[in-house]
mmCIF file of C-alpha atoms in Angstrom:
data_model
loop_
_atom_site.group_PDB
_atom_site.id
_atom_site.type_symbol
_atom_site.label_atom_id
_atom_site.label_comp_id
_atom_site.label_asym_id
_atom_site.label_seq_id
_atom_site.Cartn_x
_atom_site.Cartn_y
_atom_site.Cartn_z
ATOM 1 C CA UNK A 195 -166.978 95.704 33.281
ATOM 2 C CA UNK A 196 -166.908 99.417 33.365
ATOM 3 C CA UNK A 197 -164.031 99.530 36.005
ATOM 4 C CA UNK A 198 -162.305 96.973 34.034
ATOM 5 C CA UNK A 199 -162.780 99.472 31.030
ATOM 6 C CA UNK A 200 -161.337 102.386 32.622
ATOM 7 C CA UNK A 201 -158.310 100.632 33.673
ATOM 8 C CA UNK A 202 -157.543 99.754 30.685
ATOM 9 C CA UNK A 203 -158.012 102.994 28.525
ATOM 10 C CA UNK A 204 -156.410 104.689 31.958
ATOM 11 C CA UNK A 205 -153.005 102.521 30.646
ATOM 12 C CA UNK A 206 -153.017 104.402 27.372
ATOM 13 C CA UNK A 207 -154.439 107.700 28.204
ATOM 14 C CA UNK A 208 -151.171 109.642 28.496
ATOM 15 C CA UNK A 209 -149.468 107.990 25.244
ATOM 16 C CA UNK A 210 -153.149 108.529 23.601
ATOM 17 C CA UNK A 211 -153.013 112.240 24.350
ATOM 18 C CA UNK A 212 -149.440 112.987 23.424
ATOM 19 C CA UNK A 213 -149.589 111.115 19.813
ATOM 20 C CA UNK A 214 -153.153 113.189 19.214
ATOM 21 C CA UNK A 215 -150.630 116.666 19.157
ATOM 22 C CA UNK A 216 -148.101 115.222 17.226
ATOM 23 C CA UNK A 217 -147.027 112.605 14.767
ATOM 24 C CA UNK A 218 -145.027 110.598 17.382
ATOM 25 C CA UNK A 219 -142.010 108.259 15.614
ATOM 26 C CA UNK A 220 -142.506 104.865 15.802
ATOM 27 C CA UNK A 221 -139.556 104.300 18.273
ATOM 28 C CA UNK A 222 -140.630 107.117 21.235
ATOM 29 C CA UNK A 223 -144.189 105.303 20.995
ATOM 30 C CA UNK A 224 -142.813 101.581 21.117
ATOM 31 C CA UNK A 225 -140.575 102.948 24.394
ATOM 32 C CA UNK A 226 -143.585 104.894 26.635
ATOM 33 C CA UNK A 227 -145.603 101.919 25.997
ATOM 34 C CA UNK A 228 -142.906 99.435 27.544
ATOM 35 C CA UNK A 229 -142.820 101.475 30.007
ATOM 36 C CA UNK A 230 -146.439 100.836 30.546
ATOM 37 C CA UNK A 231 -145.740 97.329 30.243
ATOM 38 C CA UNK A 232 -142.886 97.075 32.444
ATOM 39 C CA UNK A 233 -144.183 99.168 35.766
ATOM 40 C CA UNK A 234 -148.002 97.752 35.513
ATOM 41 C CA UNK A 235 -147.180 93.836 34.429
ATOM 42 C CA UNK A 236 -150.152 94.171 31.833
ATOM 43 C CA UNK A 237 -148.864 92.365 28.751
ATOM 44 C CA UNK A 238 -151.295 93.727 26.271
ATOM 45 C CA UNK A 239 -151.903 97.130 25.757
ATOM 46 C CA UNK A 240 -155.191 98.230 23.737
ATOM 47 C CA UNK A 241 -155.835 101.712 22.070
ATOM 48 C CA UNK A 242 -159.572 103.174 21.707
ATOM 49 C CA UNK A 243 -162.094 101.142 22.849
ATOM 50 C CA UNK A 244 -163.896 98.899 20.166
ATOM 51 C CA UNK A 245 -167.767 100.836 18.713
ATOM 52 C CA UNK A 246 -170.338 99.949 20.985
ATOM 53 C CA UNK A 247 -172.414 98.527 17.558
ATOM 54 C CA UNK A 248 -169.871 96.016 17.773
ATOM 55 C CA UNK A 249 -170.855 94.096 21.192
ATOM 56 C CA UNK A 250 -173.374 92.278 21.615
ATOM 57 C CA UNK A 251 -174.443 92.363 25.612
ATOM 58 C CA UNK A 252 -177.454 89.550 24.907
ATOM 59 C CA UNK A 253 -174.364 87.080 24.327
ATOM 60 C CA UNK A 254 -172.171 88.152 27.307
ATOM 61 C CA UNK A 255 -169.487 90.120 24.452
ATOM 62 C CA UNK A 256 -168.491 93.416 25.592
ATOM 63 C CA UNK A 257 -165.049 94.731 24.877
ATOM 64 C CA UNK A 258 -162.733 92.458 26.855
ATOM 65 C CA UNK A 259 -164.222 89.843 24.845
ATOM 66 C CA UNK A 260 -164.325 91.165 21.698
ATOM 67 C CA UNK A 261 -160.491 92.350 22.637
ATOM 68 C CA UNK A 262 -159.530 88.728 23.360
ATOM 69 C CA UNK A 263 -161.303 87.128 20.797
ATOM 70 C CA UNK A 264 -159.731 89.705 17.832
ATOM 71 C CA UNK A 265 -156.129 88.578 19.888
ATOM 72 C CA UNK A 266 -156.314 84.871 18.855
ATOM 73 C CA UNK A 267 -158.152 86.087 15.550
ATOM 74 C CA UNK A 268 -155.098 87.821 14.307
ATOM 75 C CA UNK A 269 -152.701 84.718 14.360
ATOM 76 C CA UNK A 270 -155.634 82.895 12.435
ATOM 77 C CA UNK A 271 -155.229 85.817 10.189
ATOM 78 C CA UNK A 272 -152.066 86.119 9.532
ATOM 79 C CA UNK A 273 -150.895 82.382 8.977
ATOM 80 C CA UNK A 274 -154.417 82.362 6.183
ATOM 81 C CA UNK A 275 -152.784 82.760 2.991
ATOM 82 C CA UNK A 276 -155.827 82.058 0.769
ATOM 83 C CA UNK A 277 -156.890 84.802 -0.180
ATOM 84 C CA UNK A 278 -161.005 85.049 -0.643
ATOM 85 C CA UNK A 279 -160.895 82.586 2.441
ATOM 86 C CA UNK A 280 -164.213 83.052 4.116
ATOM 87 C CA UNK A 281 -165.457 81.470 7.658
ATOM 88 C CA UNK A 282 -168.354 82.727 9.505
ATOM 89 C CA UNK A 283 -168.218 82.460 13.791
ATOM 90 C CA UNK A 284 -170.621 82.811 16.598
ATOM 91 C CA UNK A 285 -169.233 83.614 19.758
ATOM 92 C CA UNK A 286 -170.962 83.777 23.276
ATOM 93 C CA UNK A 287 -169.669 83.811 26.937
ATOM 94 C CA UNK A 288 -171.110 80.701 28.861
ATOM 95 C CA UNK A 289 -169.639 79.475 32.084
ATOM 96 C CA UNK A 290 -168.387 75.765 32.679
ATOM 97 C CA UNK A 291 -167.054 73.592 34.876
ATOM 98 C CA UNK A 292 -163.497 72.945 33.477
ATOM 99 C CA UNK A 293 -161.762 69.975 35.283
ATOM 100 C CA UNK A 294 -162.478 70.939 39.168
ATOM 101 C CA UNK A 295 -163.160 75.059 38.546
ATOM 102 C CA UNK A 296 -166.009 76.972 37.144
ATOM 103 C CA UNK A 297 -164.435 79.217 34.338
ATOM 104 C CA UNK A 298 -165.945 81.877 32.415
ATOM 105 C CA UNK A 299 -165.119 81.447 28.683
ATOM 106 C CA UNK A 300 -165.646 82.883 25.015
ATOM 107 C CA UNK A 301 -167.355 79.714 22.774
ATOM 108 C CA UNK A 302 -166.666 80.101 19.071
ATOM 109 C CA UNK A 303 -169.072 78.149 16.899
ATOM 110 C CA UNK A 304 -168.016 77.642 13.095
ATOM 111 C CA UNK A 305 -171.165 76.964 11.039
ATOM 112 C CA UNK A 306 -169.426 77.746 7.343
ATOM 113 C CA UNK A 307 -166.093 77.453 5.475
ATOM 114 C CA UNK A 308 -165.246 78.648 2.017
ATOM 115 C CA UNK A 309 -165.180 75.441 -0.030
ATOM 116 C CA UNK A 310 -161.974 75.525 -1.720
ATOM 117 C CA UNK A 311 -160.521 74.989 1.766
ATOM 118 C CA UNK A 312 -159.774 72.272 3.966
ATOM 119 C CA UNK A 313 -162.676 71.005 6.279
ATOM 120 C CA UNK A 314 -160.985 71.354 9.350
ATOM 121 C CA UNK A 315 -159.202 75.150 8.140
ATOM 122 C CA UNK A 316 -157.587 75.114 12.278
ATOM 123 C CA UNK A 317 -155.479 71.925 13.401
ATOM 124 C CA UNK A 318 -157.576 70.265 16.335
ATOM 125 C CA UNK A 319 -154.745 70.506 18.891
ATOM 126 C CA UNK A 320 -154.879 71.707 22.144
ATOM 127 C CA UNK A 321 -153.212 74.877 21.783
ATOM 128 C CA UNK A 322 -154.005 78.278 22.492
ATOM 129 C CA UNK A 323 -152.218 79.410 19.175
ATOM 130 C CA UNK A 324 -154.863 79.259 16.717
ATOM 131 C CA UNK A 325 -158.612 79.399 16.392
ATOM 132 C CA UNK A 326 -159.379 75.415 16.700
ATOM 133 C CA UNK A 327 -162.505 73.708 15.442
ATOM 134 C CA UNK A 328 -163.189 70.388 16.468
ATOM 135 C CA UNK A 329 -163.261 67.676 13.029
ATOM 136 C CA UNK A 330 -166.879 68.495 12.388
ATOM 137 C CA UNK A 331 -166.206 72.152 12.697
ATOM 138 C CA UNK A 332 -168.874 72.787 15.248
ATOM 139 C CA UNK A 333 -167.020 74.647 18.677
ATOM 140 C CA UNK A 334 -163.312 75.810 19.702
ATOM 141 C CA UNK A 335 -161.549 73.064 21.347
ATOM 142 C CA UNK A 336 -159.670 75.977 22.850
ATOM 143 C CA UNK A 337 -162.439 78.409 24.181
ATOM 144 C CA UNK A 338 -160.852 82.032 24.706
ATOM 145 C CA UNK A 339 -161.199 82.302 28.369
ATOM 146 C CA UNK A 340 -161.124 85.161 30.265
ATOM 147 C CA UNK A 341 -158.410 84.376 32.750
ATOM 148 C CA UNK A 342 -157.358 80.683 32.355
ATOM 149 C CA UNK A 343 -154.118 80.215 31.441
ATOM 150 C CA UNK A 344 -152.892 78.007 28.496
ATOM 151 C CA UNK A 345 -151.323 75.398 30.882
ATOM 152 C CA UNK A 346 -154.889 74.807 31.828
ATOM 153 C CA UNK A 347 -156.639 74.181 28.895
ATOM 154 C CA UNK A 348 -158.217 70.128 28.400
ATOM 155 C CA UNK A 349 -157.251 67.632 26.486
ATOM 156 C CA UNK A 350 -160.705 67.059 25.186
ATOM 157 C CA UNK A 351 -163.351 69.495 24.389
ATOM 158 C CA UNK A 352 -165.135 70.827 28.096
ATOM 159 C CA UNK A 353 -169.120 69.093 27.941
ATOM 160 C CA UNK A 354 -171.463 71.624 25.929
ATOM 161 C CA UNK A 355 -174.771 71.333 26.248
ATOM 162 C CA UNK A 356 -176.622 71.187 23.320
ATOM 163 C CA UNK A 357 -178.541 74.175 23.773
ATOM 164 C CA UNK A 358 -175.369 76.258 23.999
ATOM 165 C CA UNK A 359 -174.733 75.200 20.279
ATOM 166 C CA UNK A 360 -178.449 75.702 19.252
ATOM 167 C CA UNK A 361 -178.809 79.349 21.012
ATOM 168 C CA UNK A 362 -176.628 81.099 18.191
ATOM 169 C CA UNK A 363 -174.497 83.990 19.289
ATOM 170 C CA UNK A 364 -172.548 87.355 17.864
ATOM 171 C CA UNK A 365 -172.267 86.862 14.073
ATOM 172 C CA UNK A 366 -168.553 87.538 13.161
ATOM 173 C CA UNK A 367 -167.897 86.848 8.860
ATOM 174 C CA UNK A 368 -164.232 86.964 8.130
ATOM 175 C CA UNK A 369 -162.830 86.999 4.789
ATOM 176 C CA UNK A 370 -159.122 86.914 3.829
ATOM 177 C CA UNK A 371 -159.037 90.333 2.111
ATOM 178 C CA UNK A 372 -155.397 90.464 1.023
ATOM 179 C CA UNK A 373 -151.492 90.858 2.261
ATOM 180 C CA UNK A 374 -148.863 93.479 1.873
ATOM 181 C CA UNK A 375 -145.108 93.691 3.173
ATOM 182 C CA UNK A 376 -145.859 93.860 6.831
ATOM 183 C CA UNK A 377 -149.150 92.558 7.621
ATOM 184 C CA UNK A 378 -152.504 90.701 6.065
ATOM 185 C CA UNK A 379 -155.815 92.048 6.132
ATOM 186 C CA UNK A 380 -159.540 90.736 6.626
ATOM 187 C CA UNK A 381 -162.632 91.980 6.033
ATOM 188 C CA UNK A 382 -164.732 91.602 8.899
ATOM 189 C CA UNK A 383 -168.452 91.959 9.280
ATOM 190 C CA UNK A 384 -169.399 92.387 13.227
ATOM 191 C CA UNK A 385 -173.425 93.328 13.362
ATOM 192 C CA UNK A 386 -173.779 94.177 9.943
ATOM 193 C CA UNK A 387 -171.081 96.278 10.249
ATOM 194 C CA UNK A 388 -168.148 95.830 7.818
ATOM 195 C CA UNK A 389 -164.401 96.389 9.160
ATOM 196 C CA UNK A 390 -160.536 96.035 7.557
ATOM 197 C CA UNK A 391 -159.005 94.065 10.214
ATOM 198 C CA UNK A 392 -154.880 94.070 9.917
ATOM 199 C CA UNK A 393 -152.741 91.030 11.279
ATOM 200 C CA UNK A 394 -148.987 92.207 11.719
ATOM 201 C CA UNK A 395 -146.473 89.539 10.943
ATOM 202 C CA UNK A 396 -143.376 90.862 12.964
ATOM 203 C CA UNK A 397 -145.137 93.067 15.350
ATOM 204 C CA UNK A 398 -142.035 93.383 17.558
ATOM 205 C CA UNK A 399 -140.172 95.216 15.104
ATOM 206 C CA UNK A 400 -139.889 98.256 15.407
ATOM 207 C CA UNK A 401 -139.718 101.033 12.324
ATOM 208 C CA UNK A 402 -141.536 102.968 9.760
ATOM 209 C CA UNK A 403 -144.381 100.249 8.927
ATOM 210 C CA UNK A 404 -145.855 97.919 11.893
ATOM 211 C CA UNK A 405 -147.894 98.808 14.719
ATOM 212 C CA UNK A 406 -145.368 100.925 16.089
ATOM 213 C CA UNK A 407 -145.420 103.501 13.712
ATOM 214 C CA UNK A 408 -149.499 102.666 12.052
ATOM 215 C CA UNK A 409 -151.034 103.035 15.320
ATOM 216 C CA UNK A 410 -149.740 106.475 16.431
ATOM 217 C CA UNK A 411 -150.111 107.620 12.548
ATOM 218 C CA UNK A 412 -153.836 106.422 13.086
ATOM 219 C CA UNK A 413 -154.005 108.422 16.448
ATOM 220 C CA UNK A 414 -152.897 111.509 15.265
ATOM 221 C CA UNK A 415 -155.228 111.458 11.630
ATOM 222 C CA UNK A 416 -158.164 110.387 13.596
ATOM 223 C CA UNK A 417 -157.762 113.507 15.649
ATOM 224 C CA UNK A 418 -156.990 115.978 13.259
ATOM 225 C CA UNK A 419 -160.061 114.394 11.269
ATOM 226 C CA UNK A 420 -157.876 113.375 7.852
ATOM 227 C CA UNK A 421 -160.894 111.071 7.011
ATOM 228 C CA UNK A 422 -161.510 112.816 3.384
ATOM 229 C CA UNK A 423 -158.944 110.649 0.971
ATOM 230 C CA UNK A 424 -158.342 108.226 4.037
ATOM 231 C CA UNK A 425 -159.480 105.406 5.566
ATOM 232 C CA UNK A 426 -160.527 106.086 9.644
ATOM 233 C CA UNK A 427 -158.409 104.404 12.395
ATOM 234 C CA UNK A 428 -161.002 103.111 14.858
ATOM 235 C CA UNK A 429 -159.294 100.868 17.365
ATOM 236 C CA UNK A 430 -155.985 98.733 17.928
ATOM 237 C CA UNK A 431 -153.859 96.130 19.870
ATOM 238 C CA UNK A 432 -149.787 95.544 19.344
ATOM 239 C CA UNK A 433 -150.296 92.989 16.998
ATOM 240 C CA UNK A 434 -153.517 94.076 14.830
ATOM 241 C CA UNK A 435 -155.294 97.181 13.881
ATOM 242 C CA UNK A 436 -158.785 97.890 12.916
ATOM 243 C CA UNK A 437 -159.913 100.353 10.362
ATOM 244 C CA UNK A 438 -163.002 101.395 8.412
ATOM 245 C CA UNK A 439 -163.409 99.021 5.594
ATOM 246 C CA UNK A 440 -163.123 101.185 2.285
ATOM 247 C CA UNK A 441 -165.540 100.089 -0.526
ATOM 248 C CA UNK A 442 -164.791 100.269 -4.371
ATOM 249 C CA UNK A 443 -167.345 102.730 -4.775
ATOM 250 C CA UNK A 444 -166.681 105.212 -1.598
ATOM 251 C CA UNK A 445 -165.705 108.753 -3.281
ATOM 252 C CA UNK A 446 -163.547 111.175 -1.403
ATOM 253 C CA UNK A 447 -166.518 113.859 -2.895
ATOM 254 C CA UNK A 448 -169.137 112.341 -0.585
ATOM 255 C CA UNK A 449 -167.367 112.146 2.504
ATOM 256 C CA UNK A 450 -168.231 115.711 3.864
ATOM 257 C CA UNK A 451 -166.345 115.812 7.327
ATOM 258 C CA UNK A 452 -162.227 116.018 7.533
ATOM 259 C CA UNK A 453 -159.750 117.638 5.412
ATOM 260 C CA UNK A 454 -157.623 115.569 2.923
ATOM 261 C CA UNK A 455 -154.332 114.440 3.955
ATOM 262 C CA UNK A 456 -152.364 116.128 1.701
ATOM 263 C CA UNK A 457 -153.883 119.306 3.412
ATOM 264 C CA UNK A 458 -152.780 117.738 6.536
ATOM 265 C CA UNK A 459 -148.775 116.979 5.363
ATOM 266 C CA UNK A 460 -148.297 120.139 4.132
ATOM 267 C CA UNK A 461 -149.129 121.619 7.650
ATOM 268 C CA UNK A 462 -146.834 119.013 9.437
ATOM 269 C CA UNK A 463 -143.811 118.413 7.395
ATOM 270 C CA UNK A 464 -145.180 114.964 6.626
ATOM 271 C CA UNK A 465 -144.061 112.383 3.752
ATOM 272 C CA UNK A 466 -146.450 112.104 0.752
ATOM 273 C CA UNK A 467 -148.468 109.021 0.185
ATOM 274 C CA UNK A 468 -147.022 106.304 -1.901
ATOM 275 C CA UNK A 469 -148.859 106.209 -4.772
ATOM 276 C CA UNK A 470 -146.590 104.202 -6.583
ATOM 277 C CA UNK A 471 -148.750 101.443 -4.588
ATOM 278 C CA UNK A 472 -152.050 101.117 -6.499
ATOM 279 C CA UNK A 473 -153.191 98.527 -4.744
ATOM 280 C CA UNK A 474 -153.137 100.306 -1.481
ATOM 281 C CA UNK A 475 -155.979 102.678 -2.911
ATOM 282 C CA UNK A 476 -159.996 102.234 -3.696
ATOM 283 C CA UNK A 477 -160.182 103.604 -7.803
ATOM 284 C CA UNK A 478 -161.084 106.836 -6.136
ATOM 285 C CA UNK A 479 -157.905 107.173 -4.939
ATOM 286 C CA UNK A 480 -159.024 106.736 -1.329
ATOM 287 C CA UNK A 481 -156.196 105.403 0.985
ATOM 288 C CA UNK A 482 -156.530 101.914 2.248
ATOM 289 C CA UNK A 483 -154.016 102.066 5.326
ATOM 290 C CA UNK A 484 -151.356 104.757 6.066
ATOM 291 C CA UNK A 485 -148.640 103.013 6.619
ATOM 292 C CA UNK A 486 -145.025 104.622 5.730
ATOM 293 C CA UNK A 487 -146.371 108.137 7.020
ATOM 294 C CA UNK A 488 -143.389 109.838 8.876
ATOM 295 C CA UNK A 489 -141.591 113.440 9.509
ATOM 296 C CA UNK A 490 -139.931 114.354 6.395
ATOM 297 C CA UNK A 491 -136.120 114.825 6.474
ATOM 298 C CA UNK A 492 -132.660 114.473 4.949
ATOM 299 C CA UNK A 493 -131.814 110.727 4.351
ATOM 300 C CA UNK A 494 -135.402 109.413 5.424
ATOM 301 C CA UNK A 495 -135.450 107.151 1.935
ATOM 302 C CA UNK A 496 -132.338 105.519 2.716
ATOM 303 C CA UNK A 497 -132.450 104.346 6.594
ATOM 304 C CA UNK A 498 -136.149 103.585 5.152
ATOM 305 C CA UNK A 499 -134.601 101.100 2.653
ATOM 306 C CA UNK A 500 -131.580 99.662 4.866
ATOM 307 C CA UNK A 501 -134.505 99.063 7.973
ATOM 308 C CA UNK A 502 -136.495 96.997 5.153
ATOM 309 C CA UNK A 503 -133.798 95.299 4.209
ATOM 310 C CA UNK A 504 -133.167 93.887 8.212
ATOM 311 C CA UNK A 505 -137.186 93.827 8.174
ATOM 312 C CA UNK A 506 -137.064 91.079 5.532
ATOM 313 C CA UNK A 507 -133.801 89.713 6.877
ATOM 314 C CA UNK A 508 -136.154 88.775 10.270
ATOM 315 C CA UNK A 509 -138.489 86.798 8.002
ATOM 316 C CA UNK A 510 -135.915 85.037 6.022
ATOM 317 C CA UNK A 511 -134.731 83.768 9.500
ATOM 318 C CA UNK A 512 -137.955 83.385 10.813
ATOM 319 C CA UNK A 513 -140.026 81.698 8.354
ATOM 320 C CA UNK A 514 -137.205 80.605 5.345
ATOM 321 C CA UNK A 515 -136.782 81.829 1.909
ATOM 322 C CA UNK A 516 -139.928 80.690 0.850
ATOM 323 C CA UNK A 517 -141.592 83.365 2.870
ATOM 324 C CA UNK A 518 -140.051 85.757 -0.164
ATOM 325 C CA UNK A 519 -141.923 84.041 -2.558
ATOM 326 C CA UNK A 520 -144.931 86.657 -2.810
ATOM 327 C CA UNK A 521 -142.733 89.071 -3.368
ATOM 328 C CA UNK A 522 -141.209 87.542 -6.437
ATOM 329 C CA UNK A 523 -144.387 87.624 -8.742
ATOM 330 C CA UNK A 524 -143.848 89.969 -12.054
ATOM 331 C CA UNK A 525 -146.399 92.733 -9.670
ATOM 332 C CA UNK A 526 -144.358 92.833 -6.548
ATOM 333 C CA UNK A 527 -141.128 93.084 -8.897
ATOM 334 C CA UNK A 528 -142.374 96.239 -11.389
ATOM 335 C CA UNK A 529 -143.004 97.846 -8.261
ATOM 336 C CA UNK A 530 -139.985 97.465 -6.524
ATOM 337 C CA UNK A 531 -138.104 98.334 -9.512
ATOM 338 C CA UNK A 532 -140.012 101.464 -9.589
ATOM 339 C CA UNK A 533 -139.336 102.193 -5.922
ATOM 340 C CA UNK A 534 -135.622 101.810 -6.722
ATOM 341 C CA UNK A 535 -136.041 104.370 -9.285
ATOM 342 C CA UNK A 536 -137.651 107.063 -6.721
ATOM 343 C CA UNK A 537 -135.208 105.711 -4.143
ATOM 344 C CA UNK A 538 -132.027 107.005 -6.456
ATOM 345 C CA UNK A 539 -133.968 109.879 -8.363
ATOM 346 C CA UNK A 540 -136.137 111.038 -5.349
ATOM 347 C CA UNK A 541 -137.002 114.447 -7.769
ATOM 348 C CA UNK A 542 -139.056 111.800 -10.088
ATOM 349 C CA UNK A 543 -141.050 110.493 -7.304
ATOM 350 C CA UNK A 544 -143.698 113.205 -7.757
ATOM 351 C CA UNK A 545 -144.113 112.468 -11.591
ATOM 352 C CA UNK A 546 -144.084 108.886 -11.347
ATOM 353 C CA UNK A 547 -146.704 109.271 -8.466
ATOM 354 C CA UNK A 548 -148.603 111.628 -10.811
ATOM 355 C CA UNK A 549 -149.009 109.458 -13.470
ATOM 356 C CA UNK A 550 -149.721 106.221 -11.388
ATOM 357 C CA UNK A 551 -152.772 108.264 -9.382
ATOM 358 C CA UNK A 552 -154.406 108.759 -13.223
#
């Protein structure tokens, strides 16, 4: 495990150590890592290893697990729209005999589901798209393997024994937090430990929001320790991010280590937050996620605002026109209206901002 470890951070390590110096735009940081991609075959690429208070050795989860598991979790995440949506999940590694091979694989046990939801949250199909509980919502159908490809997978669930199901495992809570333009977020409570987990919806674009451009934002404030009026990046793949989970209560006053952010931007030549987003800040006016952070120059607001407009031109095509639907509540449409307004009159951003942060 440790040599698969260092192979994997050994990926990363170069991009790692050039967006720690310096804010790196979203597009140099999606093109070294295809590079990575492209000479090594690796199709995932994973930044920072996960805590170690988040494995759990006893059941047989160390980081590729948890890595593979929190792959599958973020389509589960990001096609959840309820929000408040709870489920709580047990995972352990067990080996079985699947078909004529021995395969190591990842169980998932669902023992609870919020009750305004659906029994059976996951279709029972045999698909490696979703987290999938069998009709009494005991085991994955699908176990997460380590190596075995989808092609592969049964028909029928693999023979448990019993005491597999009775022996527990790592306790993972999830509960569907929220969703903004780009992404949706869960908390997540791993070993008492509670985490913002963020599920990207088109994580192959590439621009000022999206893993492209949140991850090496993340990188580079984790390093220059802009933890006081932010949340911490901790760990990521290409398609989610985790961060530390911000509580109603946490006050910028208590958190003695790192410097503020807007110490930080004034240093770099960075954008200011948008505080025009309220909902993207705890009532101390604690960031949630930093996403939008960029070098400031001439023009930024407006190849910002033509990019969104192709960003929700993808969904339209993607997913129809009722994917805008969240967008068209009385909220979603205030704001938007006000963005317009700092959009044409950026010299009124600052006193809009102003009076939105009190």
């Amino acid at each position: 495990m440790a040599d698969y470890q260092h192979w994997e951070e050994s990926l990363v390590a170069p991009i790692i150590r050039q967006a720690q110096q310096k804010l790196m735009s979203p597009r140099k940081f999606h093109a070294l890592c295809q590079q990575v991609i492209k000479s090594t075959g690796q199709k995932k690429l994973y930044f920072y290893p996960p805590p170690s208070e988040l494995l759990d050795v006893t059941n047989g989860i160390t980081i590729k697990e948890l890595r593979q598991f929190l792959d599958k979790l973020a389509k589960y995440v990001s096609s959840t729209s309820s929000e408040g949506h709870r489920v709580t999940l047990y995972l352990k590694r067990v080996r079985l005999r699947l078909g004529r091979v021995n395969k190591t694989v990842v169980l998932v046990k669902k023992t609870r589901v919020c009750q305004h939801t659906p029994k059976s949250v996951v279709e029972a199909k045999p698909s490696r798209k979703k987290l999938e509980v069998n009709s009494k919502g005991l085991y994955a159908k699908a176990m997460l393997s380590q190596d075995l490809p989808s092609q592969d997978l049964p028909t029928q669930p693999a023979p448990i024994h019993p005491e597999m199901l009775s022996t527990g495992g790592m306790k993972v809570e999830v509960e569907i937090a929220g969703a903004g333009m780009v992404g949706r977020v869960a908390r997540l409570r791993i070993n008492g430990k509670d985490l913002a987990f963020k599920a990207f919806f088109d994580p192959d674009f590439v621009w000022q929001h999206g893993p492209w451009a949140e991850i090496p934002i993340g990188i580079r404030l984790k390093y220059a320790q802009v933890t006081k009026n932010c949340a911490e990046f901790l760990f990521a793949s290409q398609d989610w991010m985790v961060w530390e989970w911000i509580y109603p209560d946490t006050n910028p006053e208590f958190r003695h280590n790192g410097i503020t952010y807007e110490q930080f931007a004034e240093q770099e030549g960075l954008t200011q937050l948008n505080s025009l987003n309220i909902y993207n800040y705890n009532p101390y006016n604690i960031r949630l996620d930093p996403g939008g952070i960029q070098k400031e120059y001439w023009g930024r607001r407006w190849q910002d605002f033509l990019r969104g407009i192709v960003f929700y031109l993808r969904k339209v095509q993607r997913e129809g026109l009722k994917s805008l639907t969240p967008y068209l509540s009385k909220r979603m449409i205030t704001y938007l209206f006000r963005r317009l307004i700092v959009l044409i009159s950026p010299w009124k951003s600052g006193s809009i901002g102003g009076r939105e942060k009190r």
